Coordinates of C-alpha atoms and ligand atoms in Angstrom, one line a residue:
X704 CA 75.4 10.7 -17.8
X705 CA 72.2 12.5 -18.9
X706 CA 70.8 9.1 -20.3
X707 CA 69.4 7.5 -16.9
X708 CA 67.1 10.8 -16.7
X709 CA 65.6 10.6 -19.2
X710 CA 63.5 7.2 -18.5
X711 CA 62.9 8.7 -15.5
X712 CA 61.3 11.8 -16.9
X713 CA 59.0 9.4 -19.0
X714 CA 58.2 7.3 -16.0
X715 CA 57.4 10.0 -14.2
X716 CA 55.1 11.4 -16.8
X717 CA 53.4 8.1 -17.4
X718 CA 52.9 7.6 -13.3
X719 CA 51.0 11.3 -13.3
X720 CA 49.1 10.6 -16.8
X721 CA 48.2 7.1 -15.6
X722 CA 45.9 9.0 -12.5
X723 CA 44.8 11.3 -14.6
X724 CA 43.6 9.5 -17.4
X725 CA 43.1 5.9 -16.8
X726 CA 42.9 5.4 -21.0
X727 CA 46.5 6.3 -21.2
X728 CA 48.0 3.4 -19.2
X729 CA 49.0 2.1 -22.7
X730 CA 51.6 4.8 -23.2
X731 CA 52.7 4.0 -19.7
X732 CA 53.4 -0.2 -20.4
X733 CA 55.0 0.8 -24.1
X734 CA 57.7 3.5 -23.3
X735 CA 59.9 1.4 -21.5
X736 CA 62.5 1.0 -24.1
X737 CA 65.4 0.4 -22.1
X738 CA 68.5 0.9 -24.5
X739 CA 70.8 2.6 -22.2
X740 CA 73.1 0.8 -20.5
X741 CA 73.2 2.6 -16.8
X742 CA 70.4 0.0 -16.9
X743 CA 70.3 -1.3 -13.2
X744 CA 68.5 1.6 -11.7
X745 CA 66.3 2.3 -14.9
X746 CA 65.2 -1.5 -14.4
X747 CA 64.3 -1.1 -11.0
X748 CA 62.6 2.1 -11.2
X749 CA 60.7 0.6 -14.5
X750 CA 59.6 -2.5 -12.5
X751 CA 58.9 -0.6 -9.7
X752 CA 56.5 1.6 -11.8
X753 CA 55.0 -1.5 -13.6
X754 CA 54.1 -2.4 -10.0
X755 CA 52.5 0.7 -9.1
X756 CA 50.5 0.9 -12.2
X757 CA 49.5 -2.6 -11.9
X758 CA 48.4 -2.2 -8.9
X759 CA 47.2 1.1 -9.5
X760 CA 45.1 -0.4 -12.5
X761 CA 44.2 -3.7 -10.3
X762 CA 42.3 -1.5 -8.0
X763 CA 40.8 0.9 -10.3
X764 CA 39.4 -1.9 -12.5
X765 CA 37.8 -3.6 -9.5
X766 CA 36.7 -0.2 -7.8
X767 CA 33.6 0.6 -10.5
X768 CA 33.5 -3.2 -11.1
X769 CA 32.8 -3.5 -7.2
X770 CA 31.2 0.0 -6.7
X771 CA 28.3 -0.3 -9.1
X772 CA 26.6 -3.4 -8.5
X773 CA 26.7 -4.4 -5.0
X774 CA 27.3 -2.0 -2.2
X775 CA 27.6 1.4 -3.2
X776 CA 24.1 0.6 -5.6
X777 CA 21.5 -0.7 -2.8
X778 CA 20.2 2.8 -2.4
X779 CA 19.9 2.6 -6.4
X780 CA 18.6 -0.6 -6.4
X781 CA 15.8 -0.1 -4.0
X782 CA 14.8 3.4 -5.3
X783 CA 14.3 1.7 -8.9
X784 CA 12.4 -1.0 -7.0
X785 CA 10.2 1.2 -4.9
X786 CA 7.0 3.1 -6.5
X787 CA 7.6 6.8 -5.4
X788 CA 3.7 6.8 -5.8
X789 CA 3.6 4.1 -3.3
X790 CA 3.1 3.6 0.5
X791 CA 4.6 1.4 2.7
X792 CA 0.8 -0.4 3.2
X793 CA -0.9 -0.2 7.1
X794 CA -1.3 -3.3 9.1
X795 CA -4.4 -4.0 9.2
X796 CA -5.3 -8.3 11.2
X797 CA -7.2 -8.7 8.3
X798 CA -4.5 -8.3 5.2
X799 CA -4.7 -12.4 5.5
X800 CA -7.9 -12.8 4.4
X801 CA -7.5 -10.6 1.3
X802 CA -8.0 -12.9 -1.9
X803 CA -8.4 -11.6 -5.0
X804 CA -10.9 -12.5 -7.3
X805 CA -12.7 -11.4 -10.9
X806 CA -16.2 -10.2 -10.7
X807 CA -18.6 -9.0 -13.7
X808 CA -20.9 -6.2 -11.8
X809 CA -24.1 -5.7 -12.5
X810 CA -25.6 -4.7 -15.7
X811 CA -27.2 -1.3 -15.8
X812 CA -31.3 -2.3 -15.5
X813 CA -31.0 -5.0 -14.2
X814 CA -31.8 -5.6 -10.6
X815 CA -30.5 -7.4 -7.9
X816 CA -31.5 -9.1 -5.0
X817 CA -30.3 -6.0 -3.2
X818 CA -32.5 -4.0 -4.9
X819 CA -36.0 -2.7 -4.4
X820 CA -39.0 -3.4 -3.9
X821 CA -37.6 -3.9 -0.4
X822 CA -38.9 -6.7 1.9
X823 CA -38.1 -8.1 4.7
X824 CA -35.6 -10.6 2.6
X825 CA -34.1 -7.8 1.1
X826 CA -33.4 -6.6 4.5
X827 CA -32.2 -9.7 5.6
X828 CA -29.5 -9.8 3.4
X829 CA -28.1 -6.2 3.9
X830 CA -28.1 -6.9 7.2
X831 CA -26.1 -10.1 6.5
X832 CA -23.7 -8.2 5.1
X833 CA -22.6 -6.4 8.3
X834 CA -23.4 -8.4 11.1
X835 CA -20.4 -9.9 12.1
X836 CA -20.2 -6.6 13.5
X837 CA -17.4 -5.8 16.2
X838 CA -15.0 -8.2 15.5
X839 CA -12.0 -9.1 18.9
X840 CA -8.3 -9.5 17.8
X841 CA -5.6 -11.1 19.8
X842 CA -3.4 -8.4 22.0
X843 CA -0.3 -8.9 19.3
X844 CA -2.2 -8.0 16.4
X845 CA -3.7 -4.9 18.3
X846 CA 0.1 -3.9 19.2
X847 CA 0.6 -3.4 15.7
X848 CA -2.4 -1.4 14.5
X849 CA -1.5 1.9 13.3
X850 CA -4.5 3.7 15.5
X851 CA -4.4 2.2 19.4
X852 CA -8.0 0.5 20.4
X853 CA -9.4 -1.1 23.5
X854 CA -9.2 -4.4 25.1
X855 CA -12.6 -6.7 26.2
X856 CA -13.4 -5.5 29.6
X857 CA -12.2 -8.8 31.4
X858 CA -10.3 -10.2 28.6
X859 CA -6.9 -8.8 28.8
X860 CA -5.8 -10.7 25.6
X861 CA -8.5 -9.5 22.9
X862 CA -9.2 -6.0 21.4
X863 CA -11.7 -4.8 19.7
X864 CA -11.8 -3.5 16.6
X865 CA -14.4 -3.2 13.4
X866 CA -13.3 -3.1 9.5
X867 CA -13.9 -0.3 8.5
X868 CA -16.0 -2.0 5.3
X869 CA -18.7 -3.0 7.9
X870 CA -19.3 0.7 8.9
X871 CA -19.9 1.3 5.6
X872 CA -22.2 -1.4 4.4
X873 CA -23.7 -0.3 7.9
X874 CA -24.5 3.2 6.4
X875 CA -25.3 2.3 3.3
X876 CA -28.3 0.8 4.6
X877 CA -28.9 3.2 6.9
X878 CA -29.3 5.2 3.4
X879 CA -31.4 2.8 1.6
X880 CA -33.6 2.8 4.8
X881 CA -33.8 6.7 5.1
X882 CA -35.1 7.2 1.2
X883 CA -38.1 5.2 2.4
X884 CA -39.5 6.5 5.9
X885 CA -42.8 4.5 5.3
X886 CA -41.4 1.3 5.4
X887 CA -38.5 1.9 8.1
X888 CA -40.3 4.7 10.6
X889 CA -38.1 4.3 12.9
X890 CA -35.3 5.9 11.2
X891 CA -34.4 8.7 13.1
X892 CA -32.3 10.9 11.3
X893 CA -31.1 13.4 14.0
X894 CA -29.4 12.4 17.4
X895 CA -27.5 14.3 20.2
X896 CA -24.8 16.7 19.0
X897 CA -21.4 14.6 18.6
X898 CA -18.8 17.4 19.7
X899 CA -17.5 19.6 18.5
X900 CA -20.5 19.8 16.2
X901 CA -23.3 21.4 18.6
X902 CA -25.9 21.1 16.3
X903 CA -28.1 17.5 16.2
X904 CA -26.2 14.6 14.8
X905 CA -27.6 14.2 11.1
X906 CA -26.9 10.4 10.9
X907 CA -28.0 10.3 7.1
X908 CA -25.3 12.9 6.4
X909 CA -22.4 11.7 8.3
X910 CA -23.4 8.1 6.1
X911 CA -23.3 10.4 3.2
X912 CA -19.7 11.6 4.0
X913 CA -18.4 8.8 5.2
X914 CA -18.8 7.0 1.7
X915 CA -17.6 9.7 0.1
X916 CA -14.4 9.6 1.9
X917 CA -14.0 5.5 1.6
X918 CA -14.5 6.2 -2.6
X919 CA -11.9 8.9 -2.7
X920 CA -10.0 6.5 -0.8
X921 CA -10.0 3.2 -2.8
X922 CA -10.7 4.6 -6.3
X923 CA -12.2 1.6 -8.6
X924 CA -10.2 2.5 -11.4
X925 CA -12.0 -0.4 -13.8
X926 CA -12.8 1.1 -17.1
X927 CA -16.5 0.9 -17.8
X928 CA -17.1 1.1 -21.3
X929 CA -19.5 2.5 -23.7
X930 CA -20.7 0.0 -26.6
X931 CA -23.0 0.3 -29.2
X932 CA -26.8 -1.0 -28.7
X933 CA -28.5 -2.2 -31.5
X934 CA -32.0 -2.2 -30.0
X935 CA -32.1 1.1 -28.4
X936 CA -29.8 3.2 -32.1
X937 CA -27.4 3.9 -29.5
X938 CA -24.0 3.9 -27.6
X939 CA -24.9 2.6 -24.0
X940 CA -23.0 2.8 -21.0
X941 CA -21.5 -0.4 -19.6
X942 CA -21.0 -1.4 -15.9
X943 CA -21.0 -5.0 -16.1
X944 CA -17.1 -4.8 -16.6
X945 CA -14.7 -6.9 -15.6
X946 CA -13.6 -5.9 -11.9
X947 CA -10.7 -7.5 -9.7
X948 CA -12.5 -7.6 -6.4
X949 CA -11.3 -9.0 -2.8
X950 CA -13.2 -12.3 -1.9
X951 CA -16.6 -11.3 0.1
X952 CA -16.8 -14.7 1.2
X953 CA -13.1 -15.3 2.6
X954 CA -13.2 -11.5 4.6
X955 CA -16.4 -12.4 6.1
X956 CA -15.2 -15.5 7.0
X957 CA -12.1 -14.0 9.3
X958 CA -14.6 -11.3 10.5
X959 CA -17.2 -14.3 11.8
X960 CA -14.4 -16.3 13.4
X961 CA -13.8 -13.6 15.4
X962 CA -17.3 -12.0 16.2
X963 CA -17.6 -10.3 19.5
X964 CA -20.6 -12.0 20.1
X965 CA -21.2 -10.6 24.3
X966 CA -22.8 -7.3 24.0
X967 CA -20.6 -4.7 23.5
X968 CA -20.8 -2.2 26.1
X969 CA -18.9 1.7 25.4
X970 CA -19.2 2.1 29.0
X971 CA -17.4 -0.7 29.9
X972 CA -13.9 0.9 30.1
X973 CA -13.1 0.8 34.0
X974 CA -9.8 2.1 33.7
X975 CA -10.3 6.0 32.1
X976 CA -13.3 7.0 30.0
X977 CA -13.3 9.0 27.2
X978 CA -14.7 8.7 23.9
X979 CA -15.2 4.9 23.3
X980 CA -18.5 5.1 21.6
X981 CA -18.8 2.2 18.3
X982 CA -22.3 1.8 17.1
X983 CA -23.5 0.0 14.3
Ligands
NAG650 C1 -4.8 7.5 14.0 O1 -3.5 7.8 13.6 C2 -3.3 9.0 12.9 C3 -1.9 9.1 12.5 O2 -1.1 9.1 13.6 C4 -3.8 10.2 13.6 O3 -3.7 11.3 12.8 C5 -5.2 9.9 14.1 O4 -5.7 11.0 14.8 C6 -5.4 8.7 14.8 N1 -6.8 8.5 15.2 C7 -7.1 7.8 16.3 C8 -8.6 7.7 16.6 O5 -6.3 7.4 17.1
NAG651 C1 -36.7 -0.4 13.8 O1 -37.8 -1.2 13.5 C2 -37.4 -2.5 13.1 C3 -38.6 -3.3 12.7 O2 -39.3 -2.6 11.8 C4 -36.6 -3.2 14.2 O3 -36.1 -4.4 13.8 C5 -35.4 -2.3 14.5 O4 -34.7 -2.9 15.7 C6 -35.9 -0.9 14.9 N1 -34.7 -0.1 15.0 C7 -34.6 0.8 16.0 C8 -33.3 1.6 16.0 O5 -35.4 0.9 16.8

């Protein structure tokens, strides 16, 4: 009989339709119409092909189901999460005495206790600012720094480092002390040549560049804002803005804790000498 082939044909078809067009499994269930009576073999192969396309469908379902969300997706998951304008950030000993806080800076004319005319108060406090100077971390912290640094001459377990910040504050007032020579004499702008410069080290330039470099670097993005000022007829620049600034008082307290308080000596190193030199 010609009969039981035909079925089979349609079997057939629906197998290779069903894996190429996983929609189409509907024409595969519904054909089975088995009205011939050679029906033993046609049953089998029918339920045998309901199996496979069961199973064929079982595991295409929970393919995507499975793919998509958990295991195939992490790399997804983490690029969305991930800022592509972002770096991993640098260890720094310090990161745990970051705290945020607001801050209103200071209106524009109006002067601070910072400010001139400079006395020896005013010197005072910038001095304040910076000198909790060279500061020791323990040996585990210093394993993880990003640039290698140097232990305490006979203390194995501490390292020295300084944040950067205090270096800066440090030039600053080097600054505000070189724009008034009569007060501070003692000033010298020029020392040795620091190689491979071989002309004479121009401390108030190197200050100069190294702020430069620290402002690039951190960019206060705040805002300032321009308003309208009745008394003077006149839009007016703005710089007491709302900042979110790091906590003064809670970085200066990790940098006090750990003060290296013994002189700090470049020539110290016994081991090999090169270029230790930190000055503040
Ligand atoms: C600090 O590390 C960076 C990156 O490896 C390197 O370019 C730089 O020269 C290092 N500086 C010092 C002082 O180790
Ligand atoms: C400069 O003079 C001041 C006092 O006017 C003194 O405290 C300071 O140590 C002097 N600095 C240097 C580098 O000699």
């Amino acid at each position: 009989m010609s009969a039981p082939y035909h079925p089979v044909q349609t079997n057939e078809k629906a197998s290779t339709s069903d894996l190429d067009l996983e929609s189409d499994d509907m024409n595969a269930t519904t054909p089975p119409r088995p009205r011939y009576s050679t029906r033993r073999l046609l049953e089998i192969a029918l339920f045998f092909l309901s199996l496979l396309i069961n199973a064929y469908l079982l595991g295409y379902r929970s393919t995507p189901v499975t793919v998509s969300p958990p295991p195939n997706d992490h790399s997804n998951e983490l690029s969305l999460s991930v800022d592509p304008g972002r770096l991993e950030p640098l260890y720094s000993p310090a990161n745990v005495a970051l705290k945020d806080e607001y801050r209103v800076f200071t209106k524009l004319g109006v002067k601070t206790p910072y400010n001139t005319p400079y006395d020896d108060e005013t010197d005072k406090l910038w001095e304040d600012m910076y000198s909790m100077g060279i500061q020791k971390i323990d040996k585990h912290e210093a394993a993880l720094l990003p640039n290698w640094t140097e232990p305490i001459e006979g203390d194995d377990e501490h390292y020295v480092v300084i944040l950067h910040v205090f270096h800066q504050l440090h030039c600053l007032n080097y600054l505000r002390k070189a724009l008034m020579p009569e007060r501070y004499p003692n000033i010298t702008r020029f020392g040795p040549p620091i190689p491979p410069d071989p002309t004479p080290f121009d401390h108030t330039d190197h200050c100069i560049n190294t702020i430069r470099e620290s402002l690039l670097c951190n960019p206060d993005i705040t805002p300032d804002v321009y308003q309208w000022k009745e008394e003077r007829q006149s839009i007016y620049l703005h710089l007491d803005t709302l900042h979110v600034c790091k906590s003064w008082d809670a970085l200066t307290d990790w940098a006090k804790e750990r003060q290296v308080l013994e002189t700090w000596d470049a020539k110290g190193r016994k081991v090999h000498d090169h270029d230790a030199h930190l000055r503040l």
